[in-house]
């Protein structure tokens, strides 16, 4: 089967699975971006989707507003557990479209949204000021863009590995302000299914099917006028083969969405493989899930820097068996120089689990001038000062913030104000609430159970341990990546001092104290270092319990179904070419 040609050519006659979807001539002089640009037809299709006959063995899967045809055999990948991933992506792309279209004088309209729920009072005052300015200036009414409608000045979206096209169909049906959605896959069966699903859902005026190698397609769209506003990569396993093309094909300030499901590699089981794919060595540690996020961000920033581009993370989450990052890509030679100072090496003690970060570069501001120099180090000695064990070296990893809190608050506001829009809205609200509570400038985290296990004492209640750190004058937060995680700016010595104080309340068992472990040097009387004068106070403070925990939000996933998790790879056929672009939508 020959690859589908670009839809800009009105003479292309795309026939997939016996369905003729030949484009109609463009109306009102507008350039054709979809297979059927007629607004009237799009409205009719949206209200009354055409009935596509089911082939033998096919079933219909409904998610969000989409109804997707799926073959009974495992020819095209689908994982229902990933509904959260797709819901969150629709929410993020919608908010991104809201911001971008507002700059183009277009207001997006989302069904179910009555009013904007303002999280920050500063945002509310800003909106009031803008409204007053508009009224005084006598500006013309703002143009609106609704879901399912093609917007002439809208965003161009590419899903590089679309499989059945479920995600792209949901974009077309649920995200306003779009000009076109390209659903690409290397498999001829997947491309045919995408075209059928587009017609079945009545979105052929927005969604176009493409059968291309994802990397080659993105390389061909590197020109400034050809770049996509949004690129979504959700492969089976590692996205590494597509990252170089993706950072070039996304437009200035565009949104790049990437999923990694090769968590065994990124979580430390195979550090050498991780280095070959992402340019970073992963290590086994309790903070492995956040480290995986920082590894993919390091890889994206490093690849973007080759082309004088840099990334700005909007939202990065570790969910279930995968990680998902949303970053904006900008161009600027001066800003790229900051890249070295944003990366860090990790020194991790194999005994007690204490860790230290070492930045790769140093940036010093002197008035209006910025001086760059090599960093000094290492921050640790040959042996851990707390337990005497050796250190592992991991990284480099991204050392800056994982999220843009102001953007996350806008997404959270939209989801909480319109809970009926997504099936996983409760979990999205809980997850994003935790994200907004995380310490932005504190990479990685400790876990209370691991600290207790090291000292061989009972685990202190989370609120009491958090309160002890707050009483000591340090900041502390939870992490969305782990239930028992603690992110704090307190140095490791303070953490162990708090554990010593807790051990006095709940002494180490005499039998456990005789076993060889790091606890021999962490617990008195065998501690080689002088004891700190810190007297930890375990009285529970009100601010030790974050709002997301007080409100009992759904923060972590419960088992959705038996044997849930990554599914088997699809068994699709691939003509004569070797498949380098898996047919998947995990």
XYZ file of C-alpha atoms in Angstrom:
586
model
C 0.000 0.000 0.000
C 1.419 3.390 -0.917
C 1.716 6.065 1.769
C -1.144 8.529 1.877
C -0.352 11.886 0.350
C -0.738 15.148 2.161
C -4.298 16.484 2.241
C -3.245 19.844 0.792
C -3.444 18.221 -2.650
C -7.170 18.351 -3.537
C -6.628 15.676 -6.189
C -5.656 12.988 -3.693
C -8.227 10.210 -3.637
C -7.718 8.267 -0.428
C -9.465 4.905 -0.505
C -8.986 2.719 2.529
C -10.805 -0.545 3.194
C -13.120 0.093 0.264
C -14.269 3.475 1.595
C -13.907 6.385 -0.780
C -13.124 9.564 1.147
C -12.204 11.781 -1.768
C -11.942 15.398 -0.575
C -14.522 17.908 -1.718
C -13.516 21.237 -3.231
C -12.714 23.834 -0.551
C -15.424 26.340 0.285
C -15.237 30.087 0.971
C -11.729 30.191 -0.438
C -10.316 28.457 2.657
C -7.336 26.124 2.153
C -8.249 22.501 2.520
C -6.836 20.934 5.696
C -9.162 17.967 6.069
C -11.026 15.484 3.985
C -14.356 17.349 4.111
C -14.100 21.057 5.003
C -17.809 21.870 4.753
C -18.954 23.458 8.063
C -22.548 22.458 7.436
C -21.554 18.897 6.812
C -19.364 18.896 9.909
C -22.252 20.057 12.062
C -24.524 17.441 10.604
C -21.885 14.757 11.022
C -21.338 15.777 14.612
C -25.028 15.580 15.423
C -25.689 12.428 13.397
C -22.458 10.432 12.857
C -22.583 8.271 9.748
C -23.151 4.626 10.363
C -20.149 2.573 9.273
C -20.866 -1.094 8.810
C -18.932 -3.398 11.113
C -16.618 -5.899 9.512
C -16.642 -9.503 10.761
C -15.169 -9.681 14.261
C -15.179 -5.922 14.837
C -16.424 -4.289 18.021
C -17.185 -0.694 18.975
C -15.307 0.835 21.913
C -16.633 4.082 23.357
C -14.384 6.503 25.207
C -15.124 10.156 25.781
C -17.138 11.308 22.766
C -15.489 8.830 20.422
C -16.855 5.504 19.192
C -13.974 3.498 17.780
C -14.104 0.384 15.615
C -11.677 -2.318 16.714
C -10.845 -5.691 15.146
C -11.228 -8.669 17.429
C -7.695 -9.868 16.686
C -4.740 -8.044 18.234
C -3.961 -6.244 14.981
C -4.189 -2.688 16.336
C -3.159 -1.849 19.863
C -5.607 -0.613 22.512
C -5.307 -0.419 26.307
C -8.412 0.762 28.210
C -6.318 1.566 31.310
C -4.740 4.412 29.336
C -8.005 6.345 29.331
C -6.499 8.557 32.051
C -3.586 9.342 29.736
C -5.907 10.335 26.908
C -8.216 12.344 29.180
C -5.292 14.258 30.661
C -3.889 14.919 27.195
C -7.211 16.332 25.986
C -7.342 18.580 29.055
C -3.776 19.850 28.554
C -4.150 20.390 24.791
C -7.430 22.230 25.399
C -5.774 24.637 27.826
C -2.824 25.072 25.481
C -5.249 25.817 22.634
C -7.073 28.309 24.863
C -3.856 30.247 25.427
C -2.675 30.099 21.828
C -6.025 30.990 20.279
C -6.502 33.919 22.666
C -3.360 35.465 21.164
C -4.925 35.037 17.729
C -8.145 36.725 18.785
C -10.175 33.516 19.037
C -12.046 32.328 22.109
C -12.460 28.574 22.481
C -15.783 27.186 23.678
C -15.803 23.911 25.611
C -19.151 22.138 26.182
C -20.128 22.131 29.847
C -17.952 25.106 30.785
C -20.193 27.827 32.183
C -17.607 29.974 33.909
C -13.887 29.895 34.323
C -13.048 28.645 37.807
C -10.193 30.888 38.977
C -7.594 29.275 41.230
C -5.477 32.396 41.819
C -6.957 35.785 42.684
C -4.222 37.360 40.565
C -5.630 35.579 37.505
C -9.118 36.845 38.333
C -7.930 40.463 38.562
C -6.019 40.062 35.303
C -9.121 38.773 33.503
C -11.231 41.656 34.866
C -8.628 44.175 33.695
C -8.564 42.654 30.215
C -12.365 42.747 29.999
C -12.471 46.411 31.060
C -9.787 47.286 28.535
C -11.761 45.559 25.803
C -14.978 47.402 26.705
C -13.293 50.801 26.806
C -11.506 50.222 23.536
C -14.722 49.227 21.812
C -13.160 46.141 20.280
C -15.130 43.857 18.036
C -16.659 40.706 19.523
C -14.155 37.873 19.878
C -14.385 35.068 17.321
C -15.274 31.735 18.920
C -14.137 28.213 18.107
C -16.146 25.166 19.176
C -15.320 21.485 19.363
C -15.746 19.531 16.162
C -15.421 22.655 14.006
C -12.494 23.463 11.773
C -10.853 26.745 12.810
C -9.109 28.570 9.981
C -6.411 29.973 12.272
C -6.424 26.971 14.573
C -3.764 24.543 15.722
C -2.275 21.774 13.616
C -1.909 18.522 15.540
C 0.115 15.412 14.719
C -0.266 12.052 16.426
C 2.785 10.212 15.195
C 1.820 6.702 16.316
C -1.945 6.663 16.104
C -2.852 2.934 15.878
C -6.681 3.000 15.758
C -6.798 6.808 15.793
C -8.708 6.902 19.097
C -6.664 9.773 20.504
C -6.889 11.784 17.280
C -10.640 11.236 17.013
C -11.013 12.459 20.583
C -8.953 15.539 19.726
C -11.277 16.286 16.814
C -14.409 15.764 18.923
C -13.338 17.260 22.270
C -10.644 19.916 21.715
C -11.735 23.267 20.226
C -9.615 25.571 18.098
C -8.100 22.978 15.747
C -7.377 23.421 12.068
C -6.307 19.838 11.332
C -5.383 16.579 13.052
C -3.005 14.185 11.322
C -3.250 10.603 12.596
C -0.200 8.737 11.327
C 0.817 5.107 11.547
C 3.260 2.897 9.684
C 0.837 -0.018 9.422
C -1.503 -0.215 6.456
C -4.146 -1.920 8.630
C -3.936 0.860 11.206
C -4.126 3.573 8.522
C -7.220 1.941 7.030
C -8.814 1.688 10.468
C -8.045 5.351 11.183
C -9.849 6.418 8.002
C -12.870 4.267 8.891
C -12.969 5.638 12.432
C -12.748 9.213 11.164
C -15.763 8.613 8.938
C -17.600 6.665 11.634
C -17.283 9.641 14.012
C -17.985 12.310 11.401
C -14.641 14.111 11.704
C -13.245 13.688 8.201
C -13.287 17.485 7.859
C -10.657 17.673 10.638
C -8.865 14.334 10.782
C -6.673 12.966 8.041
C -5.137 9.484 7.963
C -1.480 9.045 7.087
C 0.619 5.944 6.528
C 4.192 7.105 6.942
C 7.252 6.460 9.022
C 6.742 8.863 11.924
C 10.330 10.131 11.958
C 10.412 10.772 8.211
C 7.082 12.562 8.355
C 8.342 14.888 11.094
C 11.683 15.466 9.363
C 9.812 16.584 6.237
C 7.854 19.125 8.313
C 10.873 20.878 9.838
C 10.331 24.067 7.886
C 9.142 27.011 9.974
C 5.918 27.253 7.981
C 5.279 23.502 8.045
C 5.775 22.741 11.732
C 2.976 21.384 13.880
C 1.585 23.243 16.869
C 1.103 20.011 18.835
C 2.931 16.686 18.439
C 1.864 13.644 20.433
C 4.140 10.593 20.689
C 2.757 7.592 22.553
C 4.776 4.557 21.415
C 4.972 1.041 22.716
C 8.136 1.232 24.816
C 10.753 3.893 24.186
C 10.127 7.134 22.243
C 13.888 7.638 21.791
C 13.940 6.983 17.990
C 11.441 9.808 17.394
C 12.708 12.552 19.730
C 15.241 14.121 17.365
C 12.637 14.594 14.646
C 9.984 15.728 17.112
C 11.993 18.628 18.604
C 12.505 19.928 15.066
C 8.984 19.453 13.723
C 7.135 21.204 16.573
C 6.534 24.908 16.033
C 7.916 27.821 18.035
C 6.404 27.577 21.489
C 4.600 24.420 20.368
C 3.494 21.584 22.614
C 5.305 18.243 22.604
C 3.599 15.352 24.430
C 5.685 12.216 25.037
C 4.933 8.914 26.772
C 7.554 6.388 27.933
C 6.506 2.877 28.910
C 9.997 1.339 29.093
C 10.101 1.875 32.840
C 12.334 -1.134 33.514
C 15.108 0.641 31.620
C 14.435 4.093 33.063
C 14.018 2.842 36.644
C 17.503 1.379 36.919
C 17.272 -2.236 35.763
C 19.522 -1.523 32.783
C 21.522 1.662 33.182
C 23.671 1.064 30.120
C 20.590 0.652 27.915
C 19.117 3.824 29.385
C 22.304 5.689 28.496
C 22.236 4.416 24.910
C 18.634 5.618 24.460
C 18.460 8.794 26.552
C 22.072 9.783 27.262
C 21.614 9.230 30.984
C 22.462 6.407 33.403
C 19.508 5.267 35.511
C 20.050 3.800 38.982
C 17.897 1.712 41.291
C 16.540 3.974 44.005
C 13.269 4.775 45.749
C 12.966 7.953 43.678
C 13.285 6.050 40.365
C 9.925 7.238 39.015
C 10.743 10.922 39.356
C 14.247 10.239 38.086
C 12.682 8.690 34.970
C 10.811 11.955 34.358
C 14.016 13.911 34.707
C 15.863 11.532 32.376
C 13.407 12.037 29.507
C 13.461 15.817 30.067
C 17.262 15.760 29.943
C 17.124 13.828 26.684
C 14.606 16.219 25.134
C 16.573 19.299 26.181
C 19.842 17.829 24.922
C 18.401 16.968 21.512
C 16.672 20.335 21.217
C 19.909 22.150 22.077
C 21.556 20.771 18.931
C 19.165 22.958 16.918
C 19.437 26.004 19.217
C 16.155 25.110 20.877
C 15.230 24.503 24.512
C 12.299 23.067 26.447
C 9.958 24.444 29.078
C 8.121 21.688 30.992
C 4.417 22.347 31.567
C 3.414 19.088 33.264
C 5.327 15.851 33.903
C 3.671 12.934 35.674
C 4.483 9.370 36.627
C 1.338 7.285 36.277
C 0.781 3.560 36.745
C 3.354 1.831 34.509
C 4.449 4.812 32.390
C 5.510 8.446 32.484
C 4.006 11.306 30.508
C 5.593 14.719 29.854
C 4.154 17.871 28.278
C 6.786 20.426 27.258
C 6.890 23.538 25.127
C 9.767 23.945 22.693
C 11.300 27.383 22.059
C 14.180 28.699 19.973
C 16.910 30.948 21.360
C 20.687 30.688 21.275
C 21.130 32.710 24.460
C 18.720 30.535 26.440
C 20.331 27.333 25.176
C 23.501 28.357 27.022
C 21.640 27.761 30.278
C 21.203 24.087 29.462
C 24.352 22.851 31.212
C 23.376 24.512 34.486
C 19.951 22.824 34.297
C 21.417 19.290 34.225
C 22.768 17.430 37.246
C 24.538 14.225 38.231
C 23.194 12.151 41.125
C 25.393 10.654 43.850
C 23.353 7.942 45.566
C 24.559 6.048 48.658
C 24.027 2.307 48.258
C 23.777 1.910 52.043
C 21.424 4.481 53.528
C 19.975 5.920 50.312
C 21.152 9.502 50.893
C 21.620 11.399 47.643
C 23.301 14.597 46.471
C 23.030 16.449 43.172
C 25.934 17.969 41.259
C 25.116 20.487 38.532
C 27.031 20.093 35.275
C 27.467 23.822 34.770
C 27.469 27.028 36.781
C 25.685 30.230 35.874
C 26.470 33.461 37.672
C 24.546 36.698 37.167
C 26.529 39.931 37.449
C 24.188 42.823 36.837
C 23.017 42.517 33.247
C 25.731 40.027 32.402
C 25.613 36.251 32.799
C 28.822 34.323 33.292
C 29.033 30.612 32.530
C 31.675 28.371 34.041
C 32.351 24.764 34.942
C 30.796 23.485 38.152
C 32.948 22.467 41.101
C 32.624 19.167 42.923
C 32.066 16.466 43.879
C 29.610 17.240 46.700
C 30.456 13.995 48.552
C 33.536 12.123 49.682
C 34.681 8.657 48.684
C 32.393 7.167 51.335
C 29.012 8.247 52.681
C 29.448 10.453 55.743
C 26.360 8.895 57.332
C 26.912 5.164 56.927
C 30.330 4.708 55.319
C 29.105 2.985 52.170
C 30.051 3.836 48.582
C 28.155 6.060 46.174
C 26.582 5.259 42.819
C 26.750 7.849 40.057
C 23.660 8.390 37.914
C 22.461 10.904 35.376
C 22.748 13.463 33.981
C 19.135 14.360 34.741
C 16.980 17.480 34.448
C 17.546 19.488 37.625
C 14.940 22.226 37.188
C 11.195 22.294 37.891
C 9.029 19.531 36.431
C 5.888 21.647 36.127
C 4.665 25.116 35.256
C 2.403 25.568 38.275
C 0.411 28.440 36.769
C -0.430 26.330 33.707
C -1.271 23.277 35.833
C -3.630 25.404 37.925
C -5.468 26.462 34.769
C -5.892 22.837 33.682
C -7.020 21.896 37.183
C -9.490 24.771 37.207
C -11.012 23.676 33.891
C -11.303 20.010 34.894
C -12.755 20.668 38.357
C -15.229 23.169 36.909
C -16.463 20.685 34.283
C -16.192 17.223 35.902
C -18.591 15.528 33.485
C -16.243 16.115 30.557
C -13.865 13.248 31.367
C -14.440 9.796 32.767
C -11.303 10.063 34.897
C -11.925 13.645 36.042
C -11.705 12.751 39.739
C -8.284 11.222 39.348
C -7.074 14.098 37.160
C -8.193 16.560 39.835
C -6.407 14.599 42.556
C -3.222 14.181 40.524
C -2.997 17.830 39.475
C -3.774 18.999 43.016
C -0.765 17.042 44.277
C 1.367 18.448 41.464
C 0.565 22.025 42.490
C 1.592 21.209 46.083
C 5.002 19.776 45.194
C 8.170 21.750 45.929
C 9.280 23.072 42.543
C 12.983 23.533 43.349
C 13.614 20.201 45.119
C 14.564 17.326 42.791
C 13.852 13.722 43.835
C 12.498 12.507 47.160
C 12.897 10.146 50.123
C 10.373 7.610 51.380
C 9.534 7.320 55.069
C 9.380 3.523 55.018
C 12.874 3.289 53.509
C 14.297 5.662 56.135
C 12.736 3.529 58.874
C 13.926 0.303 57.291
C 17.482 1.610 57.225
C 17.431 2.400 60.952
C 15.407 -0.741 61.801
C 12.711 1.147 63.680
C 8.972 1.485 63.290
C 7.785 3.833 60.571
C 6.674 7.208 61.935
C 3.273 8.482 60.791
C 3.608 10.650 57.709
C 2.065 13.714 59.332
C 4.358 13.492 62.360
C 7.483 13.185 60.228
C 6.399 16.095 58.043
C 5.650 18.134 61.161
C 9.119 17.422 62.570
C 10.740 18.828 59.434
C 8.452 21.873 59.470
C 9.243 22.510 63.142
C 12.945 22.377 62.213
C 12.436 25.217 59.710
C 12.484 23.224 56.489
C 9.995 22.954 53.645
C 8.368 19.641 52.831
C 5.781 18.279 50.410
C 4.435 15.015 49.085
C 5.020 13.690 45.574
C 2.508 12.441 43.027
C 5.006 9.751 41.984
C 4.949 7.768 45.250
C 2.493 7.431 48.133
C 5.077 7.582 50.945
C 7.376 10.126 49.292
C 8.773 13.223 50.979
C 10.265 16.086 49.005
C 12.191 18.416 51.312
C 14.980 20.971 51.235
C 16.358 19.515 54.465
C 19.840 17.982 53.994
C 20.287 14.253 54.660
C 21.891 14.942 58.058
C 18.669 16.543 59.292
C 16.604 13.587 58.094
C 18.802 11.157 59.994
C 18.727 13.378 63.073
C 14.930 13.252 62.973
C 15.101 9.469 62.629
C 17.454 9.292 65.630
C 14.944 11.253 67.665
C 12.150 8.954 66.518
C 14.260 5.915 67.375
C 14.404 7.158 70.961
C 10.607 7.124 71.011
C 10.424 3.710 69.310
C 13.781 1.967 70.042
C 15.422 -0.424 67.609
C 14.743 -4.081 68.363
C 17.817 -5.682 70.044
C 17.724 -8.546 67.543
C 17.606 -6.205 64.556
C 20.364 -4.036 65.984
C 22.772 -6.985 65.789
C 22.231 -7.477 62.022
C 24.839 -5.866 59.735
C 23.270 -2.856 58.034
C 23.742 0.893 57.613
C 21.757 1.307 60.852
C 24.876 0.367 62.850
C 26.466 3.699 61.975
C 23.242 5.682 61.844
C 22.011 4.760 65.315
C 23.701 5.515 68.632
C 25.937 4.551 70.301
C 28.044 3.392 67.336
C 27.574 6.601 65.323
C 30.987 7.881 64.290
C 29.830 11.451 63.701
C 28.941 13.832 66.556
C 25.271 13.828 67.417
C 23.305 16.869 66.334
C 21.723 19.172 68.858
C 18.431 18.905 66.929
C 15.562 17.827 69.143
C 12.803 16.880 66.768
C 9.253 17.851 67.676
C 6.666 15.413 66.398
C 3.602 17.462 67.340
C 1.332 17.489 64.292
C 1.069 20.861 62.586
C -1.968 21.913 60.613
C 0.092 22.771 57.539
C 1.641 19.288 57.566
C -1.509 17.883 55.974
C -1.858 19.179 52.385
C -5.204 20.168 50.913
C -5.317 17.227 48.498
C -5.020 14.843 51.447
C -7.551 16.711 53.579
C -10.112 16.656 50.793
C -9.568 12.910 50.258
C -8.991 13.403 46.546
C -8.325 10.399 44.346
C -4.565 10.761 44.102
C -3.373 7.263 43.225
C -4.839 4.664 40.920
C -6.739 1.703 42.263
C -6.539 -1.511 40.258
C -9.004 -0.818 37.411
C -9.253 -4.406 36.217
C -7.581 -7.816 36.701
C -4.137 -8.162 35.131
C -4.038 -4.480 34.241
C -0.837 -2.911 32.961
C 1.097 -2.917 29.689
C -0.566 -5.001 27.011
C 0.996 -7.255 24.390
C 2.385 -5.695 21.241
C -0.020 -5.618 18.298
C 0.373 -8.299 15.618
C -0.130 -6.049 12.606
C 1.417 -6.724 9.208
C 3.911 -4.322 7.703
C 4.079 -4.771 3.955
C 7.692 -4.940 2.760
C 9.363 -2.348 4.985
C 10.905 -3.093 8.357
C 8.765 -1.609 11.101
C 10.541 1.127 13.006
C 7.312 2.761 14.037
C 5.241 0.433 16.286
C 1.490 0.396 15.788
C 0.368 1.503 19.182
C -1.740 3.772 21.288
C -0.997 2.432 24.799
